[in-house]
Amino acid sequence: MARIAGVDLPRERRIEAALPLIYGIGWSRAREILARAGVNPDTRVKDLTEAEVARLREIIDRNYKVEGELRAEVQ
């Protein structure tokens, strides 16, 4: 399982469908993140390399408010 922004993504899902499980990321933002990271949207989470997961984490952490930070702001 890949852990991004504190969320364990299901191994069998395509990464494009798994990213929206993170609070603050929808379908369009998921596609945008994958394009910036250079990751194929059809790749299964279990097939991601450590480098791809690291790029995704870095892009999300630097550019987007998600999970706890976003929930606190919304409240």
PDB file of N, CA and C in Angstrom:
ATOM      1  N   MET A   1       0.826  -1.190   0.000  1.00  0.00           N
ATOM      2  CA  MET A   1       0.000   0.000   0.000  1.00  0.00           C
ATOM      3  C   MET A   1       0.866   1.247   0.000  1.00  0.00           C
ATOM      4  N   ALA A   2       0.517   2.191  -0.837  1.00  0.00           N
ATOM      5  CA  ALA A   2       1.230   3.464  -0.845  1.00  0.00           C
ATOM      6  C   ALA A   2       0.548   4.398   0.156  1.00  0.00           C
ATOM      7  N   ARG A   3       1.347   5.108   0.914  1.00  0.00           N
ATOM      8  CA  ARG A   3       0.809   6.051   1.885  1.00  0.00           C
ATOM      9  C   ARG A   3       1.169   7.454   1.429  1.00  0.00           C
ATOM     10  N   ILE A   4       0.135   8.230   1.098  1.00  0.00           N
ATOM     11  CA  ILE A   4       0.324   9.596   0.632  1.00  0.00           C
ATOM     12  C   ILE A   4      -0.597  10.495   1.446  1.00  0.00           C
ATOM     13  N   ALA A   5      -0.049  11.563   1.994  1.00  0.00           N
ATOM     14  CA  ALA A   5      -0.797  12.544   2.800  1.00  0.00           C
ATOM     15  C   ALA A   5      -1.513  11.870   3.971  1.00  0.00           C
ATOM     16  N   GLY A   6      -0.909  10.827   4.517  1.00  0.00           N
ATOM     17  CA  GLY A   6      -1.482  10.144   5.667  1.00  0.00           C
ATOM     18  C   GLY A   6      -2.590   9.169   5.333  1.00  0.00           C
ATOM     19  N   VAL A   7      -2.810   8.899   4.055  1.00  0.00           N
ATOM     20  CA  VAL A   7      -3.876   7.985   3.620  1.00  0.00           C
ATOM     21  C   VAL A   7      -3.251   6.783   2.936  1.00  0.00           C
ATOM     22  N   ASP A   8      -3.649   5.583   3.364  1.00  0.00           N
ATOM     23  CA  ASP A   8      -3.208   4.357   2.696  1.00  0.00           C
ATOM     24  C   ASP A   8      -4.103   4.137   1.481  1.00  0.00           C
ATOM     25  N   LEU A   9      -3.512   4.137   0.308  1.00  0.00           N
ATOM     26  CA  LEU A   9      -4.278   3.950  -0.918  1.00  0.00           C
ATOM     27  C   LEU A   9      -4.404   2.455  -1.217  1.00  0.00           C
ATOM     28  N   PRO A  10      -5.606   1.998  -1.606  1.00  0.00           N
ATOM     29  CA  PRO A  10      -5.815   0.572  -1.913  1.00  0.00           C
ATOM     30  C   PRO A  10      -4.911   0.107  -3.050  1.00  0.00           C
ATOM     31  N   ARG A  11      -4.270  -1.036  -2.855  1.00  0.00           N
ATOM     32  CA  ARG A  11      -3.275  -1.548  -3.801  1.00  0.00           C
ATOM     33  C   ARG A  11      -3.835  -1.870  -5.177  1.00  0.00           C
ATOM     34  N   GLU A  12      -5.063  -2.333  -5.259  1.00  0.00           N
ATOM     35  CA  GLU A  12      -5.613  -2.808  -6.534  1.00  0.00           C
ATOM     36  C   GLU A  12      -6.232  -1.702  -7.382  1.00  0.00           C
ATOM     37  N   ARG A  13      -6.404  -0.512  -6.833  1.00  0.00           N
ATOM     38  CA  ARG A  13      -7.001   0.587  -7.602  1.00  0.00           C
ATOM     39  C   ARG A  13      -5.988   1.231  -8.532  1.00  0.00           C
ATOM     40  N   ARG A  14      -6.517   1.790  -9.631  1.00  0.00           N
ATOM     41  CA  ARG A  14      -5.676   2.621 -10.492  1.00  0.00           C
ATOM     42  C   ARG A  14      -5.358   3.881  -9.707  1.00  0.00           C
ATOM     43  N   ILE A  15      -4.178   4.430  -9.902  1.00  0.00           N
ATOM     44  CA  ILE A  15      -3.754   5.602  -9.132  1.00  0.00           C
ATOM     45  C   ILE A  15      -4.681   6.784  -9.398  1.00  0.00           C
ATOM     46  N   GLU A  16      -5.208   6.891 -10.607  1.00  0.00           N
ATOM     47  CA  GLU A  16      -6.141   7.973 -10.924  1.00  0.00           C
ATOM     48  C   GLU A  16      -7.413   7.876 -10.076  1.00  0.00           C
ATOM     49  N   ALA A  17      -7.843   6.678  -9.748  1.00  0.00           N
ATOM     50  CA  ALA A  17      -9.040   6.479  -8.933  1.00  0.00           C
ATOM     51  C   ALA A  17      -8.715   6.470  -7.441  1.00  0.00           C
ATOM     52  N   ALA A  18      -7.469   6.247  -7.091  1.00  0.00           N
ATOM     53  CA  ALA A  18      -7.081   6.180  -5.678  1.00  0.00           C
ATOM     54  C   ALA A  18      -6.813   7.566  -5.090  1.00  0.00           C
ATOM     55  N   LEU A  19      -6.231   8.462  -5.864  1.00  0.00           N
ATOM     56  CA  LEU A  19      -5.910   9.796  -5.344  1.00  0.00           C
ATOM     57  C   LEU A  19      -7.133  10.553  -4.824  1.00  0.00           C
ATOM     58  N   PRO A  20      -8.313  10.448  -5.469  1.00  0.00           N
ATOM     59  CA  PRO A  20      -9.478  11.159  -4.926  1.00  0.00           C
ATOM     60  C   PRO A  20      -9.943  10.655  -3.552  1.00  0.00           C
ATOM     61  N   LEU A  21      -9.378   9.585  -3.049  1.00  0.00           N
ATOM     62  CA  LEU A  21      -9.691   9.140  -1.689  1.00  0.00           C
ATOM     63  C   LEU A  21      -9.059  10.059  -0.651  1.00  0.00           C
ATOM     64  N   ILE A  22      -8.118  10.877  -1.077  1.00  0.00           N
ATOM     65  CA  ILE A  22      -7.481  11.857  -0.195  1.00  0.00           C
ATOM     66  C   ILE A  22      -8.378  13.088  -0.145  1.00  0.00           C
ATOM     67  N   TYR A  23      -8.727  13.508   1.061  1.00  0.00           N
ATOM     68  CA  TYR A  23      -9.594  14.675   1.235  1.00  0.00           C
ATOM     69  C   TYR A  23      -8.937  15.902   0.620  1.00  0.00           C
ATOM     70  N   GLY A  24      -9.636  16.549  -0.311  1.00  0.00           N
ATOM     71  CA  GLY A  24      -9.108  17.733  -0.972  1.00  0.00           C
ATOM     72  C   GLY A  24      -8.639  17.478  -2.387  1.00  0.00           C
ATOM     73  N   ILE A  25      -8.651  16.208  -2.823  1.00  0.00           N
ATOM     74  CA  ILE A  25      -8.255  15.880  -4.196  1.00  0.00           C
ATOM     75  C   ILE A  25      -9.438  15.221  -4.886  1.00  0.00           C
ATOM     76  N   GLY A  26      -9.856  15.824  -5.989  1.00  0.00           N
ATOM     77  CA  GLY A  26     -10.929  15.258  -6.805  1.00  0.00           C
ATOM     78  C   GLY A  26     -10.341  14.652  -8.070  1.00  0.00           C
ATOM     79  N   TRP A  27     -11.229  14.307  -8.991  1.00  0.00           N
ATOM     80  CA  TRP A  27     -10.776  13.661 -10.225  1.00  0.00           C
ATOM     81  C   TRP A  27      -9.900  14.576 -11.071  1.00  0.00           C
ATOM     82  N   SER A  28     -10.316  15.820 -11.245  1.00  0.00           N
ATOM     83  CA  SER A  28      -9.537  16.714 -12.111  1.00  0.00           C
ATOM     84  C   SER A  28      -8.181  17.047 -11.488  1.00  0.00           C
ATOM     85  N   ARG A  29      -8.170  17.242 -10.180  1.00  0.00           N
ATOM     86  CA  ARG A  29      -6.897  17.523  -9.508  1.00  0.00           C
ATOM     87  C   ARG A  29      -5.992  16.291  -9.538  1.00  0.00           C
ATOM     88  N   ALA A  30      -6.566  15.101  -9.444  1.00  0.00           N
ATOM     89  CA  ALA A  30      -5.778  13.870  -9.512  1.00  0.00           C
ATOM     90  C   ALA A  30      -5.087  13.760 -10.870  1.00  0.00           C
ATOM     91  N   ARG A  31      -5.829  14.061 -11.943  1.00  0.00           N
ATOM     92  CA  ARG A  31      -5.231  14.010 -13.288  1.00  0.00           C
ATOM     93  C   ARG A  31      -4.111  15.040 -13.426  1.00  0.00           C
ATOM     94  N   GLU A  32      -4.330  16.223 -12.853  1.00  0.00           N
ATOM     95  CA  GLU A  32      -3.319  17.282 -12.900  1.00  0.00           C
ATOM     96  C   GLU A  32      -2.044  16.862 -12.161  1.00  0.00           C
ATOM     97  N   ILE A  33      -2.204  16.278 -10.984  1.00  0.00           N
ATOM     98  CA  ILE A  33      -1.055  15.821 -10.184  1.00  0.00           C
ATOM     99  C   ILE A  33      -0.286  14.741 -10.930  1.00  0.00           C
ATOM    100  N   LEU A  34      -1.006  13.791 -11.522  1.00  0.00           N
ATOM    101  CA  LEU A  34      -0.352  12.702 -12.249  1.00  0.00           C
ATOM    102  C   LEU A  34       0.411  13.228 -13.465  1.00  0.00           C
ATOM    103  N   ALA A  35      -0.148  14.216 -14.146  1.00  0.00           N
ATOM    104  CA  ALA A  35       0.542  14.801 -15.298  1.00  0.00           C
ATOM    105  C   ALA A  35       1.824  15.497 -14.853  1.00  0.00           C
ATOM    106  N   ARG A  36       1.754  16.244 -13.747  1.00  0.00           N
ATOM    107  CA  ARG A  36       2.947  16.943 -13.242  1.00  0.00           C
ATOM    108  C   ARG A  36       4.021  15.958 -12.797  1.00  0.00           C
ATOM    109  N   ALA A  37       3.595  14.816 -12.238  1.00  0.00           N
ATOM    110  CA  ALA A  37       4.547  13.824 -11.742  1.00  0.00           C
ATOM    111  C   ALA A  37       5.044  12.897 -12.854  1.00  0.00           C
ATOM    112  N   GLY A  38       4.378  12.916 -13.984  1.00  0.00           N
ATOM    113  CA  GLY A  38       4.769  12.036 -15.085  1.00  0.00           C
ATOM    114  C   GLY A  38       4.423  10.583 -14.820  1.00  0.00           C
ATOM    115  N   VAL A  39       3.294  10.366 -14.135  1.00  0.00           N
ATOM    116  CA  VAL A  39       2.863   9.007 -13.798  1.00  0.00           C
ATOM    117  C   VAL A  39       1.658   8.652 -14.664  1.00  0.00           C
ATOM    118  N   ASN A  40       1.660   7.457 -15.234  1.00  0.00           N
ATOM    119  CA  ASN A  40       0.551   6.979 -16.050  1.00  0.00           C
ATOM    120  C   ASN A  40      -0.679   6.784 -15.164  1.00  0.00           C
ATOM    121  N   PRO A  41      -1.825   7.410 -15.498  1.00  0.00           N
ATOM    122  CA  PRO A  41      -3.033   7.289 -14.673  1.00  0.00           C
ATOM    123  C   PRO A  41      -3.576   5.864 -14.572  1.00  0.00           C
ATOM    124  N   ASP A  42      -3.221   5.000 -15.520  1.00  0.00           N
ATOM    125  CA  ASP A  42      -3.727   3.627 -15.501  1.00  0.00           C
ATOM    126  C   ASP A  42      -2.888   2.687 -14.652  1.00  0.00           C
ATOM    127  N   THR A  43      -1.816   3.172 -14.059  1.00  0.00           N
ATOM    128  CA  THR A  43      -0.951   2.344 -13.224  1.00  0.00           C
ATOM    129  C   THR A  43      -1.668   1.983 -11.926  1.00  0.00           C
ATOM    130  N   ARG A  44      -1.579   0.732 -11.532  1.00  0.00           N
ATOM    131  CA  ARG A  44      -2.158   0.293 -10.256  1.00  0.00           C
ATOM    132  C   ARG A  44      -1.244   0.772  -9.129  1.00  0.00           C
ATOM    133  N   VAL A  45      -1.834   1.053  -7.977  1.00  0.00           N
ATOM    134  CA  VAL A  45      -1.065   1.546  -6.836  1.00  0.00           C
ATOM    135  C   VAL A  45       0.061   0.574  -6.492  1.00  0.00           C
ATOM    136  N   LYS A  46      -0.218  -0.731  -6.554  1.00  0.00           N
ATOM    137  CA  LYS A  46       0.799  -1.730  -6.206  1.00  0.00           C
ATOM    138  C   LYS A  46       1.981  -1.734  -7.170  1.00  0.00           C
ATOM    139  N   ASP A  47       1.782  -1.199  -8.390  1.00  0.00           N
ATOM    140  CA  ASP A  47       2.838  -1.200  -9.401  1.00  0.00           C
ATOM    141  C   ASP A  47       3.655   0.087  -9.435  1.00  0.00           C
ATOM    142  N   LEU A  48       3.341   1.050  -8.570  1.00  0.00           N
ATOM    143  CA  LEU A  48       4.105   2.298  -8.520  1.00  0.00           C
ATOM    144  C   LEU A  48       5.492   2.041  -7.950  1.00  0.00           C
ATOM    145  N   THR A  49       6.484   2.707  -8.502  1.00  0.00           N
ATOM    146  CA  THR A  49       7.828   2.602  -7.945  1.00  0.00           C
ATOM    147  C   THR A  49       7.940   3.573  -6.767  1.00  0.00           C
ATOM    148  N   GLU A  50       8.966   3.380  -5.961  1.00  0.00           N
ATOM    149  CA  GLU A  50       9.187   4.283  -4.819  1.00  0.00           C
ATOM    150  C   GLU A  50       9.429   5.711  -5.302  1.00  0.00           C
ATOM    151  N   ALA A  51      10.112   5.855  -6.439  1.00  0.00           N
ATOM    152  CA  ALA A  51      10.381   7.186  -6.989  1.00  0.00           C
ATOM    153  C   ALA A  51       9.085   7.881  -7.395  1.00  0.00           C
ATOM    154  N   GLU A  52       8.153   7.137  -7.998  1.00  0.00           N
ATOM    155  CA  GLU A  52       6.870   7.725  -8.397  1.00  0.00           C
ATOM    156  C   GLU A  52       6.058   8.148  -7.177  1.00  0.00           C
ATOM    157  N   VAL A  53       6.043   7.304  -6.150  1.00  0.00           N
ATOM    158  CA  VAL A  53       5.324   7.640  -4.923  1.00  0.00           C
ATOM    159  C   VAL A  53       5.938   8.880  -4.280  1.00  0.00           C
ATOM    160  N   ALA A  54       7.246   8.957  -4.273  1.00  0.00           N
ATOM    161  CA  ALA A  54       7.931  10.119  -3.697  1.00  0.00           C
ATOM    162  C   ALA A  54       7.598  11.394  -4.469  1.00  0.00           C
ATOM    163  N   ARG A  55       7.561  11.314  -5.817  1.00  0.00           N
ATOM    164  CA  ARG A  55       7.198  12.487  -6.624  1.00  0.00           C
ATOM    165  C   ARG A  55       5.765  12.926  -6.332  1.00  0.00           C
ATOM    166  N   LEU A  56       4.857  11.967  -6.227  1.00  0.00           N
ATOM    167  CA  LEU A  56       3.462  12.298  -5.927  1.00  0.00           C
ATOM    168  C   LEU A  56       3.348  12.968  -4.559  1.00  0.00           C
ATOM    169  N   ARG A  57       4.016  12.391  -3.559  1.00  0.00           N
ATOM    170  CA  ARG A  57       4.001  12.976  -2.210  1.00  0.00           C
ATOM    171  C   ARG A  57       4.519  14.402  -2.224  1.00  0.00           C
ATOM    172  N   GLU A  58       5.631  14.606  -2.896  1.00  0.00           N
ATOM    173  CA  GLU A  58       6.267  15.925  -2.940  1.00  0.00           C
ATOM    174  C   GLU A  58       5.357  16.956  -3.604  1.00  0.00           C
ATOM    175  N   ILE A  59       4.757  16.607  -4.730  1.00  0.00           N
ATOM    176  CA  ILE A  59       3.869  17.533  -5.444  1.00  0.00           C
ATOM    177  C   ILE A  59       2.659  17.875  -4.581  1.00  0.00           C
ATOM    178  N   ILE A  60       2.069  16.877  -3.952  1.00  0.00           N
ATOM    179  CA  ILE A  60       0.889  17.120  -3.116  1.00  0.00           C
ATOM    180  C   ILE A  60       1.253  17.958  -1.894  1.00  0.00           C
ATOM    181  N   ASP A  61       2.344  17.634  -1.236  1.00  0.00           N
ATOM    182  CA  ASP A  61       2.745  18.376  -0.031  1.00  0.00           C
ATOM    183  C   ASP A  61       3.086  19.833  -0.331  1.00  0.00           C
ATOM    184  N   ARG A  62       3.742  20.078  -1.449  1.00  0.00           N
ATOM    185  CA  ARG A  62       4.183  21.441  -1.783  1.00  0.00           C
ATOM    186  C   ARG A  62       3.066  22.335  -2.310  1.00  0.00           C
ATOM    187  N   ASN A  63       2.131  21.752  -3.065  1.00  0.00           N
ATOM    188  CA  ASN A  63       1.202  22.578  -3.831  1.00  0.00           C
ATOM    189  C   ASN A  63      -0.258  22.553  -3.384  1.00  0.00           C
ATOM    190  N   TYR A  64      -0.638  21.623  -2.526  1.00  0.00           N
ATOM    191  CA  TYR A  64      -2.050  21.485  -2.200  1.00  0.00           C
ATOM    192  C   TYR A  64      -2.267  21.340  -0.697  1.00  0.00           C
ATOM    193  N   LYS A  65      -3.368  21.894  -0.235  1.00  0.00           N
ATOM    194  CA  LYS A  65      -3.797  21.655   1.141  1.00  0.00           C
ATOM    195  C   LYS A  65      -4.716  20.445   1.095  1.00  0.00           C
ATOM    196  N   VAL A  66      -4.370  19.422   1.851  1.00  0.00           N
ATOM    197  CA  VAL A  66      -5.180  18.207   1.882  1.00  0.00           C
ATOM    198  C   VAL A  66      -5.282  17.693   3.310  1.00  0.00           C
ATOM    199  N   GLU A  67      -6.202  16.765   3.499  1.00  0.00           N
ATOM    200  CA  GLU A  67      -6.425  16.087   4.768  1.00  0.00           C
ATOM    201  C   GLU A  67      -6.497  17.038   5.956  1.00  0.00           C
ATOM    202  N   GLY A  68      -5.687  16.847   6.983  1.00  0.00           N
ATOM    203  CA  GLY A  68      -5.790  17.581   8.235  1.00  0.00           C
ATOM    204  C   GLY A  68      -5.696  19.086   8.084  1.00  0.00           C
ATOM    205  N   GLU A  69      -4.765  19.542   7.276  1.00  0.00           N
ATOM    206  CA  GLU A  69      -4.582  20.983   7.064  1.00  0.00           C
ATOM    207  C   GLU A  69      -5.835  21.600   6.439  1.00  0.00           C
ATOM    208  N   LEU A  70      -6.414  20.929   5.459  1.00  0.00           N
ATOM    209  CA  LEU A  70      -7.614  21.424   4.786  1.00  0.00           C
ATOM    210  C   LEU A  70      -8.822  21.320   5.715  1.00  0.00           C
ATOM    211  N   ARG A  71      -8.951  20.214   6.429  1.00  0.00           N
ATOM    212  CA  ARG A  71     -10.089  20.031   7.355  1.00  0.00           C
ATOM    213  C   ARG A  71     -10.093  21.121   8.422  1.00  0.00           C
ATOM    214  N   ALA A  72      -8.914  21.460   8.942  1.00  0.00           N
ATOM    215  CA  ALA A  72      -8.811  22.514   9.951  1.00  0.00           C
ATOM    216  C   ALA A  72      -9.222  23.864   9.368  1.00  0.00           C
ATOM    217  N   GLU A  73      -8.820  24.130   8.152  1.00  0.00           N
ATOM    218  CA  GLU A  73      -9.168  25.394   7.513  1.00  0.00           C
ATOM    219  C   GLU A  73     -10.670  25.487   7.242  1.00  0.00           C
ATOM    220  N   VAL A  74     -11.264  24.382   6.823  1.00  0.00           N
ATOM    221  CA  VAL A  74     -12.690  24.365   6.515  1.00  0.00           C
ATOM    222  C   VAL A  74     -13.517  24.577   7.781  1.00  0.00           C
ATOM    223  N   GLN A  75     -13.080  23.996   8.886  1.00  0.00           N
ATOM    224  CA  GLN A  75     -13.821  24.162  10.148  1.00  0.00           C
ATOM    225  C   GLN A  75     -13.725  25.581  10.614  1.00  0.00           C
TER     226      GLN A  75
END
